[in-house]
Amino acid sequence: MKKALLIGMFVIIAILCWVWYSMNDLTPIESTTHIVSVELQDDSSCKVTVRNPSKGHDKTKTETFESPSCNKLKEGDEITFRYFKEGKYLYIVSVNKESTKDPLTGVITKKEENEGRFYIHVVSPVFGIETFQMDKKDWKKVHIKSNITFYIDHDWGKTIKIL
C-alpha cells in the first residue's frame, strides 16, 4: 500500500513538472546585445559572436543569421534580433536602433481581429508559421492566400510594415 502511494505521488510530481516545463517557453522572443565579432559566410549569411550577459559578464554566444544586413555588421554594434521557429531562424530587427528593413515573405493563411488589434497568420518556408500584428488600413488591403513581403520595425510594440 505504501509502495503504491509513493509511486502515485512520484507520478503526480512528474506530471506537474512536465506541465510546468511545457508552459514555459525557454526560447526568448527577441534579444538585444552587442557584437563581439562577425564572420561573413556569403552575401547574406554570417556567424556573429555576441555578448551573453545572462550567462555572466564576459560570456559570449555565436548566432547564425541569413540576412542582407550581414555585410553591414561590425564589432561593437548593438544588434536586436527576433527568434522564429523556436530559435532555429533569427531575424535581424535593428542595428544600433535603426531598423534593417530586411524583407520577410510568406503567404497569409488567416486574418483576425481581437480587441481592436488586427493580426495575420503567415506561413513561410524560412520562418515557419507566425502571427503578426498590423494596422487596420493594411489589414483591410491584404487577402487570405495572398503573398506578403514585410519587415519588422525595431519598436516591436508596433505593427509590421508592408514593403
Tab-separated table of N, CA and C in Angstrom:
chain	number	residue	atom	x	y	z
A	1	MET	N	0.815	-1.193	0.000
A	1	MET	CA	0.000	0.000	0.000
A	1	MET	C	0.867	1.269	0.000
A	2	LYS	N	1.877	1.275	0.887
A	2	LYS	CA	2.766	2.425	0.957
A	2	LYS	C	3.543	2.586	-0.349
A	3	LYS	N	3.912	1.463	-0.952
A	3	LYS	CA	4.662	1.498	-2.214
A	3	LYS	C	3.803	2.103	-3.332
A	4	ALA	N	2.534	1.739	-3.384
A	4	ALA	CA	1.619	2.274	-4.401
A	4	ALA	C	1.406	3.770	-4.192
A	5	LEU	N	1.273	4.197	-2.949
A	5	LEU	CA	1.102	5.603	-2.633
A	5	LEU	C	2.355	6.399	-3.032
A	6	LEU	N	3.523	5.864	-2.755
A	6	LEU	CA	4.778	6.513	-3.116
A	6	LEU	C	4.925	6.634	-4.635
A	7	ILE	N	4.594	5.578	-5.352
A	7	ILE	CA	4.652	5.609	-6.824
A	7	ILE	C	3.647	6.615	-7.373
A	8	GLY	N	2.447	6.652	-6.812
A	8	GLY	CA	1.423	7.608	-7.244
A	8	GLY	C	1.868	9.044	-7.052
A	9	MET	N	2.468	9.336	-5.893
A	9	MET	CA	2.958	10.690	-5.637
A	9	MET	C	4.081	11.057	-6.602
A	10	PHE	N	4.959	10.095	-6.883
A	10	PHE	CA	6.039	10.341	-7.836
A	10	PHE	C	5.481	10.663	-9.224
A	11	VAL	N	4.469	9.916	-9.658
A	11	VAL	CA	3.860	10.153	-10.969
A	11	VAL	C	3.201	11.533	-11.010
A	12	ILE	N	2.512	11.923	-9.965
A	12	ILE	CA	1.862	13.238	-9.919
A	12	ILE	C	2.910	14.350	-9.974
A	13	ILE	N	3.991	14.208	-9.236
A	13	ILE	CA	5.060	15.217	-9.260
A	13	ILE	C	5.690	15.293	-10.646
A	14	ALA	N	5.909	14.146	-11.280
A	14	ALA	CA	6.486	14.131	-12.627
A	14	ALA	C	5.555	14.818	-13.616
A	15	ILE	N	4.251	14.584	-13.508
A	15	ILE	CA	3.277	15.226	-14.411
A	15	ILE	C	3.268	16.726	-14.182
A	16	LEU	N	3.274	17.172	-12.937
A	16	LEU	CA	3.304	18.608	-12.646
A	16	LEU	C	4.568	19.263	-13.198
A	17	CYS	N	5.698	18.602	-13.052
A	17	CYS	CA	6.952	19.137	-13.609
A	17	CYS	C	6.882	19.228	-15.120
A	18	TRP	N	6.329	18.235	-15.778
A	18	TRP	CA	6.203	18.242	-17.235
A	18	TRP	C	5.276	19.367	-17.694
A	19	VAL	N	4.136	19.568	-16.990
A	19	VAL	CA	3.198	20.639	-17.345
A	19	VAL	C	3.881	21.992	-17.169
A	20	TRP	N	4.590	22.196	-16.057
A	20	TRP	CA	5.277	23.468	-15.835
A	20	TRP	C	6.312	23.722	-16.923
A	21	TYR	N	7.111	22.716	-17.259
A	21	TYR	CA	8.130	22.850	-18.288
A	21	TYR	C	7.502	23.155	-19.646
A	22	SER	N	6.396	22.509	-19.979
A	22	SER	CA	5.720	22.719	-21.263
A	22	SER	C	5.149	24.119	-21.381
A	23	MET	N	4.715	24.682	-20.269
A	23	MET	CA	4.089	26.007	-20.305
A	23	MET	C	5.116	27.129	-20.357
A	24	ASN	N	6.351	26.857	-20.016
A	24	ASN	CA	7.395	27.876	-20.022
A	24	ASN	C	8.235	27.737	-21.284
A	25	ASP	N	7.992	28.626	-22.236
A	25	ASP	CA	8.768	28.624	-23.469
A	25	ASP	C	10.154	29.168	-23.150
A	26	LEU	N	11.172	28.349	-23.339
A	26	LEU	CA	12.529	28.732	-22.975
A	26	LEU	C	13.224	29.563	-24.053
A	27	THR	N	12.615	29.691	-25.233
A	27	THR	CA	13.197	30.484	-26.298
A	27	THR	C	12.677	31.910	-26.189
A	28	PRO	N	13.556	32.892	-26.010
A	28	PRO	CA	13.073	34.274	-25.928
A	28	PRO	C	12.514	34.725	-27.278
A	29	ILE	N	11.667	35.725	-27.245
A	29	ILE	CA	11.077	36.245	-28.475
A	29	ILE	C	12.069	37.147	-29.186
A	30	GLU	N	12.731	37.998	-28.416
A	30	GLU	CA	13.630	38.986	-29.002
A	30	GLU	C	14.780	39.232	-28.042
A	31	SER	N	15.931	39.585	-28.584
A	31	SER	CA	17.107	39.823	-27.749
A	31	SER	C	17.896	41.000	-28.305
A	32	THR	N	18.459	41.794	-27.411
A	32	THR	CA	19.324	42.905	-27.799
A	32	THR	C	20.653	42.741	-27.086
A	33	THR	N	21.732	42.837	-27.836
A	33	THR	CA	23.067	42.683	-27.264
A	33	THR	C	24.091	43.362	-28.171
A	34	HIS	N	25.363	43.286	-27.798
A	34	HIS	CA	26.429	43.898	-28.589
A	34	HIS	C	27.260	42.830	-29.294
A	35	ILE	N	27.729	43.171	-30.483
A	35	ILE	CA	28.510	42.247	-31.301
A	35	ILE	C	29.970	42.241	-30.842
A	36	VAL	N	30.519	41.041	-30.684
A	36	VAL	CA	31.931	40.876	-30.360
A	36	VAL	C	32.731	40.671	-31.642
A	37	SER	N	32.203	39.831	-32.566
A	37	SER	CA	32.870	39.620	-33.851
A	37	SER	C	31.868	39.144	-34.887
A	38	VAL	N	32.227	39.323	-36.167
A	38	VAL	CA	31.374	38.922	-37.285
A	38	VAL	C	32.204	38.123	-38.270
A	39	GLU	N	31.668	36.994	-38.715
A	39	GLU	CA	32.310	36.175	-39.731
A	39	GLU	C	31.319	35.993	-40.877
A	40	LEU	N	31.595	36.642	-42.026
A	40	LEU	CA	30.698	36.524	-43.179
A	40	LEU	C	30.836	35.147	-43.813
A	41	GLN	N	29.692	34.514	-44.095
A	41	GLN	CA	29.670	33.203	-44.740
A	41	GLN	C	29.554	33.367	-46.258
A	42	ASP	N	28.620	34.211	-46.694
A	42	ASP	CA	28.450	34.602	-48.094
A	42	ASP	C	27.728	35.953	-48.083
A	43	ASP	N	27.108	36.344	-49.190
A	43	ASP	CA	26.495	37.678	-49.270
A	43	ASP	C	25.409	37.923	-48.217
A	44	SER	N	24.663	36.887	-47.852
A	44	SER	CA	23.543	37.122	-46.945
A	44	SER	C	23.535	36.190	-45.735
A	45	SER	N	24.689	35.688	-45.363
A	45	SER	CA	24.777	34.787	-44.218
A	45	SER	C	26.009	35.126	-43.400
A	46	CYS	N	25.877	35.044	-42.069
A	46	CYS	CA	27.020	35.348	-41.210
A	46	CYS	C	26.884	34.654	-39.861
A	47	LYS	N	28.042	34.436	-39.249
A	47	LYS	CA	28.094	33.959	-37.870
A	47	LYS	C	28.541	35.139	-37.026
A	48	VAL	N	27.750	35.452	-36.024
A	48	VAL	CA	28.012	36.620	-35.198
A	48	VAL	C	28.205	36.167	-33.748
A	49	THR	N	29.299	36.561	-33.160
A	49	THR	CA	29.525	36.305	-31.739
A	49	THR	C	29.027	37.531	-30.979
A	50	VAL	N	28.112	37.299	-30.043
A	50	VAL	CA	27.501	38.389	-29.286
A	50	VAL	C	27.711	38.161	-27.796
A	51	ARG	N	27.618	39.241	-27.036
A	51	ARG	CA	27.701	39.133	-25.578
A	51	ARG	C	26.458	38.397	-25.078
A	52	ASN	N	26.648	37.590	-24.048
A	52	ASN	CA	25.558	36.825	-23.451
A	52	ASN	C	25.511	37.122	-21.954
A	53	PRO	N	24.971	38.301	-21.575
A	53	PRO	CA	25.012	38.708	-20.170
A	53	PRO	C	24.238	37.775	-19.239
A	54	SER	N	23.310	37.000	-19.767
A	54	SER	CA	22.553	36.087	-18.906
A	54	SER	C	23.442	34.978	-18.346
A	55	LYS	N	24.580	34.709	-18.996
A	55	LYS	CA	25.497	33.654	-18.545
A	55	LYS	C	26.694	34.197	-17.759
A	56	GLY	N	26.847	35.514	-17.711
A	56	GLY	CA	27.970	36.093	-16.971
A	56	GLY	C	28.532	37.303	-17.679
A	57	HIS	N	29.408	38.027	-16.998
A	57	HIS	CA	29.940	39.299	-17.504
A	57	HIS	C	30.718	39.156	-18.815
A	58	ASP	N	31.606	38.196	-18.916
A	58	ASP	CA	32.451	38.055	-20.105
A	58	ASP	C	32.033	36.894	-21.003
A	59	LYS	N	30.813	36.427	-20.898
A	59	LYS	CA	30.356	35.276	-21.684
A	59	LYS	C	29.824	35.727	-23.038
A	60	THR	N	30.030	34.863	-24.038
A	60	THR	CA	29.541	35.143	-25.392
A	60	THR	C	28.820	33.912	-25.936
A	61	LYS	N	28.106	34.117	-27.019
A	61	LYS	CA	27.499	33.010	-27.750
A	61	LYS	C	27.531	33.368	-29.225
A	62	THR	N	27.488	32.355	-30.071
A	62	THR	CA	27.537	32.571	-31.513
A	62	THR	C	26.174	32.280	-32.114
A	63	GLU	N	25.696	33.199	-32.939
A	63	GLU	CA	24.408	33.060	-33.622
A	63	GLU	C	24.663	33.115	-35.122
A	64	THR	N	23.846	32.394	-35.886
A	64	THR	CA	23.950	32.409	-37.346
A	64	THR	C	22.734	33.120	-37.921
A	65	PHE	N	22.979	34.065	-38.817
A	65	PHE	CA	21.916	34.841	-39.439
A	65	PHE	C	21.942	34.658	-40.948
A	66	GLU	N	20.757	34.615	-41.549
A	66	GLU	CA	20.582	34.699	-43.004
A	66	GLU	C	19.934	36.051	-43.223
A	67	SER	N	20.723	37.043	-43.610
A	67	SER	CA	20.196	38.401	-43.690
A	67	SER	C	21.021	39.263	-44.632
A	68	PRO	N	20.340	40.113	-45.416
A	68	PRO	CA	21.077	41.076	-46.236
A	68	PRO	C	21.892	42.058	-45.401
A	69	SER	N	21.559	42.204	-44.137
A	69	SER	CA	22.268	43.139	-43.255
A	69	SER	C	23.585	42.596	-42.738
A	70	CYS	N	23.908	41.338	-43.019
A	70	CYS	CA	25.150	40.751	-42.504
A	70	CYS	C	26.373	41.558	-42.898
A	71	ASN	N	26.431	42.051	-44.137
A	71	ASN	CA	27.623	42.764	-44.585
A	71	ASN	C	27.757	44.145	-43.961
A	72	LYS	N	26.740	44.610	-43.232
A	72	LYS	CA	26.802	45.915	-42.563
A	72	LYS	C	27.245	45.802	-41.101
A	73	LEU	N	27.284	44.583	-40.562
A	73	LEU	CA	27.584	44.391	-39.146
A	73	LEU	C	29.071	44.536	-38.862
A	74	LYS	N	29.381	45.111	-37.679
A	74	LYS	CA	30.784	45.219	-37.260
A	74	LYS	C	30.863	45.133	-35.738
A	75	GLU	N	32.052	44.891	-35.254
A	75	GLU	CA	32.294	44.761	-33.827
A	75	GLU	C	31.817	46.006	-33.080
A	76	GLY	N	31.143	45.797	-31.954
A	76	GLY	CA	30.665	46.897	-31.120
A	76	GLY	C	29.252	47.342	-31.418
A	77	ASP	N	28.707	46.979	-32.583
A	77	ASP	CA	27.327	47.354	-32.910
A	77	ASP	C	26.350	46.739	-31.921
A	78	GLU	N	25.284	47.480	-31.632
A	78	GLU	CA	24.188	46.921	-30.846
A	78	GLU	C	23.210	46.298	-31.837
A	79	ILE	N	22.872	45.051	-31.609
A	79	ILE	CA	22.009	44.329	-32.540
A	79	ILE	C	20.786	43.810	-31.784
A	80	THR	N	19.626	43.974	-32.401
A	80	THR	CA	18.394	43.401	-31.878
A	80	THR	C	17.932	42.366	-32.878
A	81	PHE	N	17.664	41.158	-32.386
A	81	PHE	CA	17.199	40.119	-33.296
A	81	PHE	C	16.014	39.384	-32.707
A	82	ARG	N	15.201	38.847	-33.583
A	82	ARG	CA	13.969	38.152	-33.218
A	82	ARG	C	14.118	36.672	-33.537
A	83	TYR	N	13.655	35.833	-32.623
A	83	TYR	CA	13.692	34.392	-32.818
A	83	TYR	C	12.397	33.922	-33.485
A	84	PHE	N	12.543	33.087	-34.506
A	84	PHE	CA	11.405	32.417	-35.136
A	84	PHE	C	11.669	30.927	-35.120
A	85	LYS	N	10.650	30.158	-35.352
A	85	LYS	CA	10.786	28.694	-35.477
A	85	LYS	C	11.495	28.118	-34.256
A	86	GLU	N	11.046	28.545	-33.058
A	86	GLU	CA	11.605	28.088	-31.788
A	86	GLU	C	13.122	28.286	-31.717
A	87	GLY	N	13.602	29.410	-32.236
A	87	GLY	CA	15.017	29.741	-32.150
A	87	GLY	C	15.864	29.227	-33.293
A	88	LYS	N	15.257	28.541	-34.261
A	88	LYS	CA	16.022	27.983	-35.378
A	88	LYS	C	16.283	29.008	-36.477
A	89	TYR	N	15.472	30.061	-36.543
A	89	TYR	CA	15.677	31.116	-37.529
A	89	TYR	C	15.743	32.448	-36.786
A	90	LEU	N	16.765	33.237	-37.063
A	90	LEU	CA	16.943	34.524	-36.407
A	90	LEU	C	16.817	35.642	-37.433
A	91	TYR	N	16.061	36.667	-37.098
A	91	TYR	CA	15.831	37.814	-37.970
A	91	TYR	C	16.436	39.051	-37.322
A	92	ILE	N	17.296	39.755	-38.047
A	92	ILE	CA	17.902	40.985	-37.521
A	92	ILE	C	16.877	42.114	-37.643
A	93	VAL	N	16.409	42.606	-36.498
A	93	VAL	CA	15.408	43.665	-36.463
A	93	VAL	C	16.063	45.026	-36.644
A	94	SER	N	17.162	45.247	-35.882
A	94	SER	CA	17.819	46.551	-35.979
A	94	SER	C	19.296	46.442	-35.643
A	95	VAL	N	20.044	47.403	-36.168
A	95	VAL	CA	21.456	47.558	-35.845
A	95	VAL	C	21.603	48.994	-35.337
A	96	ASN	N	22.117	49.124	-34.128
A	96	ASN	CA	22.260	50.434	-33.477
A	96	ASN	C	20.933	51.208	-33.462
A	97	LYS	N	19.861	50.499	-33.146
A	97	LYS	CA	18.497	51.033	-33.004
A	97	LYS	C	17.917	51.580	-34.302
A	98	GLU	N	18.478	51.207	-35.431
A	98	GLU	CA	17.941	51.604	-36.727
A	98	GLU	C	17.437	50.346	-37.435
A	99	SER	N	16.168	50.364	-37.849
A	99	SER	CA	15.562	49.189	-38.488
A	99	SER	C	16.351	48.762	-39.716
A	100	THR	N	16.540	47.456	-39.852
A	100	THR	CA	17.258	46.946	-41.023
A	100	THR	C	16.360	46.909	-42.248
A	101	LYS	N	15.074	46.753	-42.026
A	101	LYS	CA	14.076	46.623	-43.100
A	101	LYS	C	14.378	45.428	-43.995
A	102	ASP	N	15.012	44.392	-43.422
A	102	ASP	CA	15.243	43.155	-44.167
A	102	ASP	C	13.890	42.522	-44.476
A	103	PRO	N	13.647	42.192	-45.736
A	103	PRO	CA	12.320	41.686	-46.105
A	103	PRO	C	12.075	40.252	-45.633
A	104	LEU	N	10.867	40.020	-45.180
A	104	LEU	CA	10.360	38.687	-44.885
A	104	LEU	C	9.200	38.434	-45.839
A	105	THR	N	9.066	37.220	-46.321
A	105	THR	CA	7.970	36.913	-47.234
A	105	THR	C	7.254	35.657	-46.769
A	106	GLY	N	5.997	35.560	-47.173
A	106	GLY	CA	5.204	34.393	-46.838
A	106	GLY	C	3.826	34.499	-47.446
A	107	VAL	N	2.967	33.572	-47.054
A	107	VAL	CA	1.589	33.537	-47.549
A	107	VAL	C	0.662	33.728	-46.349
A	108	ILE	N	-0.314	34.604	-46.493
A	108	ILE	CA	-1.282	34.858	-45.434
A	108	ILE	C	-2.272	33.695	-45.388
A	109	THR	N	-2.413	33.079	-44.225
A	109	THR	CA	-3.330	31.949	-44.085
A	109	THR	C	-4.588	32.301	-43.309
A	110	LYS	N	-4.521	33.389	-42.530
A	110	LYS	CA	-5.668	33.739	-41.702
A	110	LYS	C	-5.569	35.200	-41.308
A	111	LYS	N	-6.712	35.862	-41.204
A	111	LYS	CA	-6.803	37.223	-40.688
A	111	LYS	C	-7.730	37.195	-39.487
A	112	GLU	N	-7.393	37.970	-38.459
A	112	GLU	CA	-8.304	38.044	-37.317
A	112	GLU	C	-8.188	39.380	-36.609
A	113	GLU	N	-9.290	39.743	-35.971
A	113	GLU	CA	-9.343	40.956	-35.162
A	113	GLU	C	-9.612	40.528	-33.733
A	114	ASN	N	-8.874	41.133	-32.798
A	114	ASN	CA	-9.048	40.795	-31.394
A	114	ASN	C	-8.863	42.049	-30.560
A	115	GLU	N	-9.919	42.497	-29.906
A	115	GLU	CA	-9.892	43.667	-29.037
A	115	GLU	C	-9.315	44.895	-29.732
A	116	GLY	N	-9.727	45.127	-30.956
A	116	GLY	CA	-9.296	46.303	-31.699
A	116	GLY	C	-7.923	46.204	-32.334
A	117	ARG	N	-7.279	45.058	-32.227
A	117	ARG	CA	-5.989	44.832	-32.874
A	117	ARG	C	-6.195	43.879	-34.041
A	118	PHE	N	-5.369	44.044	-35.069
A	118	PHE	CA	-5.529	43.276	-36.300
A	118	PHE	C	-4.300	42.402	-36.533
A	119	TYR	N	-4.533	41.132	-36.816
A	119	TYR	CA	-3.463	40.152	-36.941
A	119	TYR	C	-3.593	39.363	-38.241
A	120	ILE	N	-2.433	38.925	-38.736
A	120	ILE	CA	-2.415	37.978	-39.848
A	120	ILE	C	-1.519	36.807	-39.442
A	121	HIS	N	-1.880	35.636	-39.917
A	121	HIS	CA	-1.050	34.446	-39.730
A	121	HIS	C	-0.331	34.225	-41.051
A	122	VAL	N	0.980	34.093	-41.003
A	122	VAL	CA	1.795	33.972	-42.210
A	122	VAL	C	2.580	32.664	-42.148
A	123	VAL	N	2.600	31.952	-43.287
A	123	VAL	CA	3.400	30.730	-43.413
A	123	VAL	C	4.529	31.025	-44.388
A	124	SER	N	5.750	30.649	-43.975
A	124	SER	CA	6.924	30.855	-44.810
A	124	SER	C	7.823	29.633	-44.697
A	125	PRO	N	8.449	29.221	-45.794
A	125	PRO	CA	9.399	28.122	-45.689
A	125	PRO	C	10.643	28.514	-44.883
A	126	VAL	N	10.881	29.795	-44.720
A	126	VAL	CA	12.052	30.280	-43.990
A	126	VAL	C	11.804	30.283	-42.479
A	127	PHE	N	10.710	30.916	-42.029
A	127	PHE	CA	10.495	31.058	-40.592
A	127	PHE	C	9.304	30.272	-40.054
A	128	GLY	N	8.637	29.501	-40.869
A	128	GLY	CA	7.526	28.677	-40.390
A	128	GLY	C	6.227	29.453	-40.313
A	129	ILE	N	5.431	29.165	-39.306
A	129	ILE	CA	4.131	29.807	-39.110
A	129	ILE	C	4.256	30.813	-37.981
A	130	GLU	N	3.902	32.057	-38.252
A	130	GLU	CA	3.966	33.113	-37.242
A	130	GLU	C	2.742	34.014	-37.365
A	131	THR	N	2.415	34.693	-36.278
A	131	THR	CA	1.317	35.662	-36.248
A	131	THR	C	1.919	37.043	-36.069
A	132	PHE	N	1.445	37.999	-36.865
A	132	PHE	CA	1.958	39.360	-36.812
A	132	PHE	C	0.811	40.348	-36.681
A	133	GLN	N	1.052	41.415	-35.916
A	133	GLN	CA	0.067	42.485	-35.799
A	133	GLN	C	0.317	43.506	-36.898
A	134	MET	N	-0.755	44.048	-37.441
A	134	MET	CA	-0.617	45.100	-38.446
A	134	MET	C	-1.702	46.143	-38.236
A	135	ASP	N	-1.534	47.317	-38.846
A	135	ASP	CA	-2.541	48.355	-38.652
A	135	ASP	C	-3.776	48.057	-39.506
A	136	LYS	N	-4.882	48.661	-39.127
A	136	LYS	CA	-6.190	48.364	-39.727
A	136	LYS	C	-6.208	48.649	-41.226
A	137	LYS	N	-5.566	49.738	-41.636
A	137	LYS	CA	-5.565	50.126	-43.050
A	137	LYS	C	-4.914	49.035	-43.908
A	138	ASP	N	-3.744	48.563	-43.501
A	138	ASP	CA	-3.063	47.498	-44.239
A	138	ASP	C	-3.804	46.175	-44.126
A	139	TRP	N	-4.381	45.905	-42.959
A	139	TRP	CA	-5.118	44.661	-42.721
A	139	TRP	C	-6.293	44.527	-43.691
A	140	LYS	N	-6.951	45.645	-43.972
A	140	LYS	CA	-8.084	45.615	-44.909
A	140	LYS	C	-7.623	45.353	-46.344
A	141	LYS	N	-6.383	45.723	-46.668
A	141	LYS	CA	-5.867	45.565	-48.035
A	141	LYS	C	-5.420	44.140	-48.353
A	142	VAL	N	-4.971	43.396	-47.351
A	142	VAL	CA	-4.417	42.067	-47.611
A	142	VAL	C	-5.519	41.007	-47.650
A	143	HIS	N	-5.226	39.920	-48.350
A	143	HIS	CA	-6.209	38.850	-48.522
A	143	HIS	C	-5.591	37.508	-48.144
A	144	ILE	N	-6.460	36.629	-47.656
A	144	ILE	CA	-6.027	35.270	-47.333
A	144	ILE	C	-5.552	34.589	-48.608
A	145	LYS	N	-4.518	33.777	-48.490
A	145	LYS	CA	-3.867	33.041	-49.573
A	145	LYS	C	-3.066	33.940	-50.517
A	146	SER	N	-2.828	35.192	-50.119
A	146	SER	CA	-2.004	36.066	-50.948
A	146	SER	C	-0.597	36.142	-50.367
A	147	ASN	N	0.369	36.430	-51.215
A	147	ASN	CA	1.761	36.599	-50.780
A	147	ASN	C	1.913	37.951	-50.106
A	148	ILE	N	2.844	38.032	-49.172
A	148	ILE	CA	3.114	39.297	-48.487
A	148	ILE	C	4.619	39.426	-48.270
A	149	THR	N	5.131	40.639	-48.457
A	149	THR	CA	6.522	40.966	-48.155
A	149	THR	C	6.494	42.122	-47.164
A	150	PHE	N	7.210	41.977	-46.056
A	150	PHE	CA	7.152	42.959	-44.984
A	150	PHE	C	8.450	42.946	-44.184
A	151	TYR	N	8.573	43.875	-43.257
A	151	TYR	CA	9.693	43.858	-42.308
A	151	TYR	C	9.155	44.165	-40.920
A	152	ILE	N	9.955	43.821	-39.920
A	152	ILE	CA	9.591	44.084	-38.532
A	152	ILE	C	10.333	45.336	-38.089
A	153	ASP	N	9.590	46.289	-37.574
A	153	ASP	CA	10.175	47.536	-37.110
A	153	ASP	C	10.922	47.296	-35.798
A	154	HIS	N	11.931	48.122	-35.518
A	154	HIS	CA	12.728	47.938	-34.302
A	154	HIS	C	11.930	48.214	-33.034
A	155	ASP	N	10.829	48.914	-33.132
A	155	ASP	CA	9.946	49.124	-31.990
A	155	ASP	C	8.903	48.017	-32.035
A	156	TRP	N	9.238	46.863	-31.407
A	156	TRP	CA	8.417	45.654	-31.553
A	156	TRP	C	6.977	45.863	-31.118
A	157	GLY	N	6.673	46.815	-30.283
A	157	GLY	CA	5.309	47.048	-29.847
A	157	GLY	C	4.408	47.534	-30.966
A	158	LYS	N	4.998	47.902	-32.087
A	158	LYS	CA	4.219	48.413	-33.213
A	158	LYS	C	3.946	47.308	-34.217
A	159	THR	N	3.218	47.650	-35.241
A	159	THR	CA	2.825	46.683	-36.254
A	159	THR	C	3.947	46.443	-37.277
A	160	ILE	N	3.785	45.374	-38.072
A	160	ILE	CA	4.738	45.131	-39.150
A	160	ILE	C	4.542	46.174	-40.235
A	161	LYS	N	5.535	46.331	-41.058
A	161	LYS	CA	5.482	47.291	-42.163
A	161	LYS	C	5.521	46.528	-43.486
A	162	ILE	N	4.548	46.778	-44.336
A	162	ILE	CA	4.482	46.104	-45.633
A	162	ILE	C	5.404	46.813	-46.618
A	163	LEU	N	6.158	46.008	-47.364
A	163	LEU	CA	7.052	46.577	-48.390
A	163	LEU	C	6.356	46.572	-49.742
